[in-house]
GROMACS .gro file of C-alpha atoms in nm:
model
  305
    1MET     CA    1  13.158  16.133  18.751
    2PHE     CA    2  12.914  15.849  18.772
    3ARG     CA    3  12.681  15.806  19.051
    4ARG     CA    4  12.709  15.478  19.227
    5GLY     CA    5  12.417  15.264  19.301
    6LYS     CA    6  12.176  15.063  19.092
    7THR     CA    7  12.116  15.344  18.847
    8GLY     CA    8  12.485  15.404  18.810
    9ARG     CA    9  12.552  15.038  18.740
   10ALA     CA   10  12.281  15.039  18.481
   11ASP     CA   11  12.436  15.341  18.311
   12ALA     CA   12  12.779  15.190  18.324
   13ALA     CA   13  12.656  14.860  18.195
   14GLY     CA   14  12.463  15.036  17.921
   15THR     CA   15  12.770  15.225  17.820
   16SER     CA   16  12.973  14.908  17.821
   17ARG     CA   17  12.722  14.721  17.603
   18PHE     CA   18  12.707  15.014  17.356
   19ALA     CA   19  13.084  15.023  17.336
   20ARG     CA   20  13.096  14.652  17.259
   21ARG     CA   21  12.835  14.691  16.981
   22VAL     CA   22  13.032  14.979  16.829
   23LEU     CA   23  13.347  14.774  16.837
   24ALA     CA   24  13.173  14.475  16.686
   25VAL     CA   25  13.022  14.677  16.405
   26SER     CA   26  13.348  14.860  16.346
   27GLY     CA   27  13.528  14.529  16.324
   28ALA     CA   28  13.279  14.395  16.072
   29ALA     CA   29  13.315  14.708  15.866
   30LEU     CA   30  13.686  14.654  15.860
   31VAL     CA   31  13.649  14.293  15.754
   32VAL     CA   32  13.401  14.351  15.468
   33PRO     CA   33  13.632  14.567  15.256
   34ALA     CA   34  13.900  14.311  15.311
   35LEU     CA   35  13.676  14.038  15.176
   36LEU     CA   36  13.551  14.247  14.887
   37THR     CA   37  13.903  14.315  14.768
   38GLY     CA   38  13.902  13.955  14.639
   39CYS     CA   39  13.588  14.016  14.427
   40ALA     CA   40  13.602  14.093  14.054
   41LEU     CA   41  13.425  14.418  14.129
   42PHE     CA   42  13.746  14.544  14.279
   43GLY     CA   43  13.980  14.375  14.035
   44GLY     CA   44  14.162  14.163  14.282
   45GLY     CA   45  14.176  13.802  14.395
   46PRO     CA   46  14.097  13.485  14.202
   47ALA     CA   47  13.805  13.640  14.007
   48ALA     CA   48  14.052  13.857  13.818
   49MET     CA   49  14.187  13.556  13.620
   50PRO     CA   50  14.262  13.618  13.252
   51SER     CA   51  13.954  13.590  13.035
   52HIS     CA   52  14.088  13.291  12.841
   53THR     CA   53  14.095  13.081  13.156
   54LYS     CA   54  13.738  13.153  13.260
   55HIS     CA   55  13.478  12.879  13.240
   56ALA     CA   56  13.121  13.008  13.224
   57THR     CA   57  12.869  12.804  13.412
   58PRO     CA   58  12.646  12.639  13.146
   59LYS     CA   59  12.293  12.765  13.143
   60ALA     CA   60  12.004  12.521  13.165
   61THR     CA   61  11.842  12.456  12.824
   62ARG     CA   62  11.486  12.352  12.735
   63THR     CA   63  11.421  12.088  12.477
   64PRO     CA   64  11.162  12.220  12.232
   65THR     CA   65  10.833  12.039  12.246
   66SER     CA   66  10.551  12.016  11.999
   67THR     CA   67  10.181  11.997  12.051
   68THR     CA   68   9.973  11.744  11.866
   69ALA     CA   69   9.619  11.800  11.744
   70THR     CA   70   9.494  11.643  12.064
   71GLY     CA   71   9.699  11.881  12.281
   72ALA     CA   72   9.961  11.632  12.404
   73ILE     CA   73  10.298  11.794  12.466
   74GLY     CA   74  10.634  11.644  12.381
   75THR     CA   75  10.529  11.422  12.089
   76ALA     CA   76  10.536  11.501  11.719
   77THR     CA   77  10.216  11.498  11.516
   78PRO     CA   78  10.202  11.155  11.346
   79SER     CA   79  10.211  11.166  10.967
   80ALA     CA   80   9.953  10.980  10.762
   81ALA     CA   81  10.054  10.626  10.672
   82PRO     CA   82  10.139  10.587  10.302
   83VAL     CA   83   9.868  10.433  10.088
   84PRO     CA   84   9.975  10.090   9.955
   85PRO     CA   85   9.976  10.075   9.574
   86ALA     CA   86   9.658   9.935   9.424
   87THR     CA   87   9.713   9.587   9.283
   88LEU     CA   88   9.533   9.369   9.030
   89THR     CA   89   9.661   9.015   8.981
   90PRO     CA   90   9.656   8.909   8.612
   91VAL     CA   91   9.488   8.596   8.486
   92PRO     CA   92   9.747   8.314   8.498
   93GLN     CA   93   9.948   8.260   8.186
   94GLY     CA   94   9.808   7.998   7.948
   95THR     CA   95   9.448   8.029   8.068
   96VAL     CA   96   9.205   7.999   7.777
   97VAL     CA   97   8.943   8.269   7.828
   98ALA     CA   98   8.742   8.229   7.505
   99GLU     CA   99   8.718   7.972   7.225
  100GLY     CA  100   8.493   7.899   6.929
  101ASP     CA  101   8.450   7.833   6.557
  102VAL     CA  102   8.368   8.081   6.281
  103ALA     CA  103   8.187   8.011   5.956
  104SER     CA  104   8.078   8.275   5.707
  105PRO     CA  105   7.707   8.276   5.612
  106LYS     CA  106   7.779   8.118   5.271
  107GLY     CA  107   8.024   7.866   5.416
  108SER     CA  108   8.319   7.997   5.218
  109ILE     CA  109   8.531   8.080   5.526
  110HIS     CA  110   8.604   7.860   5.829
  111PHE     CA  111   8.849   7.880   6.120
  112HIS     CA  112   8.887   7.812   6.491
  113TYR     CA  113   8.995   8.070   6.751
  114ARG     CA  114   9.123   8.068   7.110
  115MET     CA  115   9.195   8.366   7.334
  116VAL     CA  116   9.478   8.286   7.575
  117SER     CA  117   9.612   8.489   7.870
  118ASN     CA  118   9.978   8.587   7.864
  119GLY     CA  119   9.985   8.636   8.242
  120ASN     CA  120  10.038   9.012   8.224
  121ASN     CA  121   9.694   9.150   8.135
  122THR     CA  122   9.758   9.090   7.765
  123TYR     CA  123   9.608   8.814   7.554
  124THR     CA  124   9.696   8.627   7.239
  125ALA     CA  125   9.441   8.529   6.977
  126GLU     CA  126   9.524   8.191   6.827
  127TYR     CA  127   9.367   8.110   6.490
  128SER     CA  128   9.382   7.762   6.342
  129GLY     CA  129   9.220   7.557   6.067
  130PHE     CA  130   9.166   7.861   5.845
  131THR     CA  131   9.024   7.784   5.501
  132SER     CA  132   8.871   8.019   5.247
  133THR     CA  133   8.738   7.998   4.894
  134VAL     CA  134   8.679   8.371   4.841
  135PRO     CA  135   8.915   8.534   4.587
  136VAL     CA  136   9.042   8.803   4.826
  137PRO     CA  137   9.261   8.802   5.138
  138VAL     CA  138   9.071   8.785   5.466
  139SER     CA  139   9.143   8.949   5.804
  140VAL     CA  140   8.989   8.954   6.151
  141THR     CA  141   8.949   9.209   6.429
  142LEU     CA  142   8.773   9.240   6.765
  143LEU     CA  143   8.508   9.509   6.815
  144GLU     CA  144   8.291   9.624   7.102
  145ILE     CA  145   7.986   9.707   6.888
  146PRO     CA  146   7.895   9.439   6.635
  147PRO     CA  147   7.846   9.536   6.268
  148SER     CA  148   7.638   9.340   6.018
  149VAL     CA  149   7.755   9.124   5.729
  150GLY     CA  150   7.790   9.346   5.423
  151ASP     CA  151   7.877   9.660   5.621
  152GLY     CA  152   8.198   9.843   5.552
  153LEU     CA  153   8.437   9.879   5.846
  154THR     CA  154   8.545  10.229   5.943
  155PHE     CA  155   8.740  10.112   6.249
  156HIS     CA  156   8.962   9.806   6.267
  157GLY     CA  157   8.927   9.749   6.639
  158VAL     CA  158   9.172   9.551   6.855
  159GLY     CA  159   9.402   9.272   6.741
  160ASP     CA  160   9.357   9.342   6.371
  161HIS     CA  161   9.518   9.045   6.195
  162PRO     CA  162   9.536   8.895   5.840
  163LEU     CA  163   9.430   8.531   5.823
  164GLY     CA  164   9.535   8.473   5.463
  165GLY     CA  165   9.411   8.439   5.108
  166PRO     CA  166   9.230   8.163   4.917
  167THR     CA  167   9.364   7.825   5.018
  168ASN     CA  168   9.264   7.463   5.031
  169ALA     CA  169   9.499   7.390   5.322
  170ALA     CA  170   9.418   7.479   5.683
  171THR     CA  171   9.661   7.737   5.823
  172ALA     CA  172   9.733   7.867   6.173
  173SER     CA  173   9.850   8.206   6.304
  174THR     CA  174   9.849   8.418   6.619
  175ALA     CA  175   9.789   8.783   6.703
  176LEU     CA  176   9.878   8.974   7.021
  177LEU     CA  177   9.579   9.164   7.154
  178GLY     CA  178   9.796   9.394   7.362
  179ASP     CA  179   9.719   9.544   7.701
  180VAL     CA  180   9.341   9.514   7.697
  181GLY     CA  181   9.309   9.446   8.070
  182GLN     CA  182   8.957   9.305   8.093
  183PRO     CA  183   8.892   9.183   7.735
  184SER     CA  184   8.526   9.087   7.774
  185TYR     CA  185   8.411   9.424   7.641
  186LEU     CA  186   8.535   9.307   7.300
  187GLY     CA  187   8.227   9.102   7.236
  188THR     CA  188   8.253   9.051   6.859
  189LEU     CA  189   8.504   8.882   6.629
  190VAL     CA  190   8.464   9.028   6.281
  191THR     CA  191   8.595   8.866   5.962
  192TYR     CA  192   8.631   9.108   5.674
  193SER     CA  193   8.778   9.145   5.326
  194SER     CA  194   9.126   9.292   5.315
  195ALA     CA  195   9.128   9.328   4.934
  196PRO     CA  196   9.377   9.600   4.841
  197SER     CA  197   9.125   9.768   4.609
  198ALA     CA  198   8.777   9.730   4.469
  199ASP     CA  199   8.905   9.677   4.114
  200GLY     CA  200   8.799   9.346   3.965
  201VAL     CA  201   8.618   9.210   4.276
  202PRO     CA  202   8.246   9.183   4.357
  203VAL     CA  203   8.105   9.466   4.562
  204GLU     CA  204   8.035   9.233   4.854
  205LEU     CA  205   8.406   9.138   4.862
  206GLY     CA  206   8.545   9.489   4.834
  207PRO     CA  207   8.791   9.638   5.086
  208ASP     CA  208   8.669   9.627   5.449
  209LYS     CA  209   8.345   9.451   5.367
  210VAL     CA  210   8.222   9.244   5.662
  211LEU     CA  211   8.211   8.873   5.572
  212ALA     CA  212   8.126   8.713   5.908
  213VAL     CA  213   8.029   8.824   6.259
  214GLU     CA  214   8.089   8.600   6.562
  215SER     CA  215   7.988   8.677   6.921
  216ILE     CA  216   8.265   8.592   7.166
  217HIS     CA  217   8.165   8.430   7.495
  218TRP     CA  218   8.440   8.524   7.737
  219SER     CA  219   8.515   8.329   8.053
  220VAL     CA  220   8.770   8.545   8.229
  221PRO     CA  221   8.845   8.454   8.595
  222VAL     CA  222   8.801   8.736   8.845
  223ARG     CA  223   9.138   8.899   8.906
  224PRO     CA  224   9.223   8.945   9.277
  225SER     CA  225   9.280   9.302   9.397
  226ASN     CA  226   9.350   9.484   9.723
  227VAL     CA  227   9.085   9.745   9.635
  228HIS     CA  228   8.743   9.661   9.784
  229PRO     CA  229   8.487   9.944   9.769
  230VAL     CA  230   8.189   9.916  10.006
  231ASP     CA  231   7.899  10.162   9.985
  232GLY     CA  232   7.869  10.359  10.308
  233GLY     CA  233   7.567  10.557  10.192
  234ALA     CA  234   7.503  10.899  10.039
  235ARG     CA  235   7.661  11.204  10.203
  236PRO     CA  236   7.755  11.563  10.111
  237GLY     CA  237   7.992  11.553   9.816
  238ALA     CA  238   7.885  11.196   9.731
  239ASN     CA  239   7.512  11.203   9.669
  240GLY     CA  240   7.505  10.985   9.358
  241SER     CA  241   7.377  10.630   9.332
  242VAL     CA  242   7.520  10.286   9.263
  243THR     CA  243   7.388  10.174   8.924
  244ALA     CA  244   7.552   9.830   8.892
  245THR     CA  245   7.699   9.566   9.120
  246THR     CA  246   7.934   9.274   9.068
  247ALA     CA  247   7.833   8.908   9.096
  248SER     CA  248   7.937   8.923   9.462
  249GLY     CA  249   7.719   9.230   9.526
  250ALA     CA  250   8.002   9.484   9.546
  251PRO     CA  251   7.942   9.826   9.388
  252LYS     CA  252   8.051   9.831   9.025
  253ARG     CA  253   7.926  10.159   8.873
  254TYR     CA  254   7.842  10.489   9.040
  255ALA     CA  255   7.634  10.770   8.885
  256ILE     CA  256   7.786  11.109   8.972
  257ALA     CA  257   7.552  11.369   9.126
  258GLN     CA  258   7.580  11.747   9.109
  259GLY     CA  259   7.833  11.867   9.366
  260ASP     CA  260   8.017  11.535   9.399
  261ASN     CA  261   8.395  11.541   9.440
  262PRO     CA  262   8.655  11.260   9.430
  263THR     CA  263   8.753  11.287   9.798
  264ASP     CA  264   8.401  11.248   9.933
  265VAL     CA  265   8.306  10.979   9.682
  266ALA     CA  266   8.614  10.779   9.780
  267ALA     CA  267   8.527  10.822  10.149
  268ARG     CA  268   8.173  10.701  10.083
  269PHE     CA  269   8.310  10.375   9.944
  270GLY     CA  270   8.577  10.336  10.211
  271ILE     CA  271   8.880  10.368   9.984
  272PRO     CA  272   9.160  10.627   9.952
  273THR     CA  273   9.117  10.890   9.682
  274GLU     CA  274   9.423  10.739   9.513
  275TYR     CA  275   9.231  10.415   9.459
  276LEU     CA  276   8.931  10.597   9.310
  277LEU     CA  277   9.162  10.768   9.059
  278TRP     CA  278   9.330  10.434   8.984
  279LEU     CA  279   8.989  10.282   8.912
  280ASN     CA  280   8.912  10.573   8.680
  281PRO     CA  281   9.233  10.668   8.498
  282ASP     CA  282   9.048  10.872   8.233
  283LEU     CA  283   8.894  11.130   8.467
  284PRO     CA  284   8.946  11.489   8.346
  285GLY     CA  285   9.225  11.674   8.524
  286ASP     CA  286   9.561  11.550   8.643
  287GLY     CA  287   9.804  11.542   8.932
  288GLY     CA  288   9.536  11.450   9.186
  289ASN     CA  289   9.318  11.745   9.080
  290GLN     CA  290   9.065  11.542   8.886
  291PHE     CA  291   8.705  11.657   8.881
  292LEU     CA  292   8.370  11.492   8.823
  293TYR     CA  293   8.089  11.565   8.579
  294ALA     CA  294   7.731  11.516   8.696
  295SER     CA  295   7.532  11.250   8.508
  296THR     CA  296   7.846  11.057   8.411
  297SER     CA  297   7.958  10.742   8.590
  298LEU     CA  298   8.256  10.606   8.779
  299ASN     CA  299   8.402  10.256   8.775
  300LEU     CA  300   8.427  10.093   9.119
  301ASP     CA  301   8.524   9.743   9.008
  302PRO     CA  302   8.898   9.662   8.981
  303ASP     CA  303   8.823   9.362   8.759
  304SER     CA  304   8.665   9.593   8.501
  305LEU     CA  305   8.999   9.760   8.431
   0.00000   0.00000   0.00000
């Protein structure tokens, strides 16, 4: 039995509020299992669809990124630009690069010569007006080092060519000099006896005896190139010195110093290593692994090729 009054009302009200909370919580507890029965955890409701009808929510993906040498993210490291092929434009076809007349010391042999460009770094030697009174056939060749009249040839040089035998009529002929590139190193035109044997001929007319020596004065136009070395100064790996320059002042020859290597020498002259190897095709080594010998020299002039 409750006591009436303020205290009693408070107790009654308190009891009433507690009862309502219990009912509310009890109701929620009843509702939750009902809701959970539709969850896959309990095997009921929509979540229990057959597996072949399920559609998984796609997961977010990250696009791979790369980091460049400078630390930038999202851009690929740029590859080095390919080196353009080295070029050397030939002397135009038909250009006469040397011309002159030859006469043996005793006046028994005469002829005229012209060296003409074929437009592809080869040249043709044109011989005309050949006359000879010697009793043996005569030939010509081009040499770098001049011999003396009366010497015997041991090397027949470049463009070795028979001019003919004794004749009173002037004759003409041509000879291909081949791929000589820059021909000016062939500074001597040598006329010699091409007698088949020494039997029955004077000693001075025997096989390979030099009959005349003519210095050739070449006038070869400079061939344009896309290779232009410029000396940037000595540095580690390129401590040698420039020993010759072209008419325009560009470096032409380089003396290799101890410790030099192709990469640093090329960098010193502002050209790719590929160009240095192109300028010097006879370097020892191959496949880009060429090496340098101290106290030897490198070519830096495209027109010298």
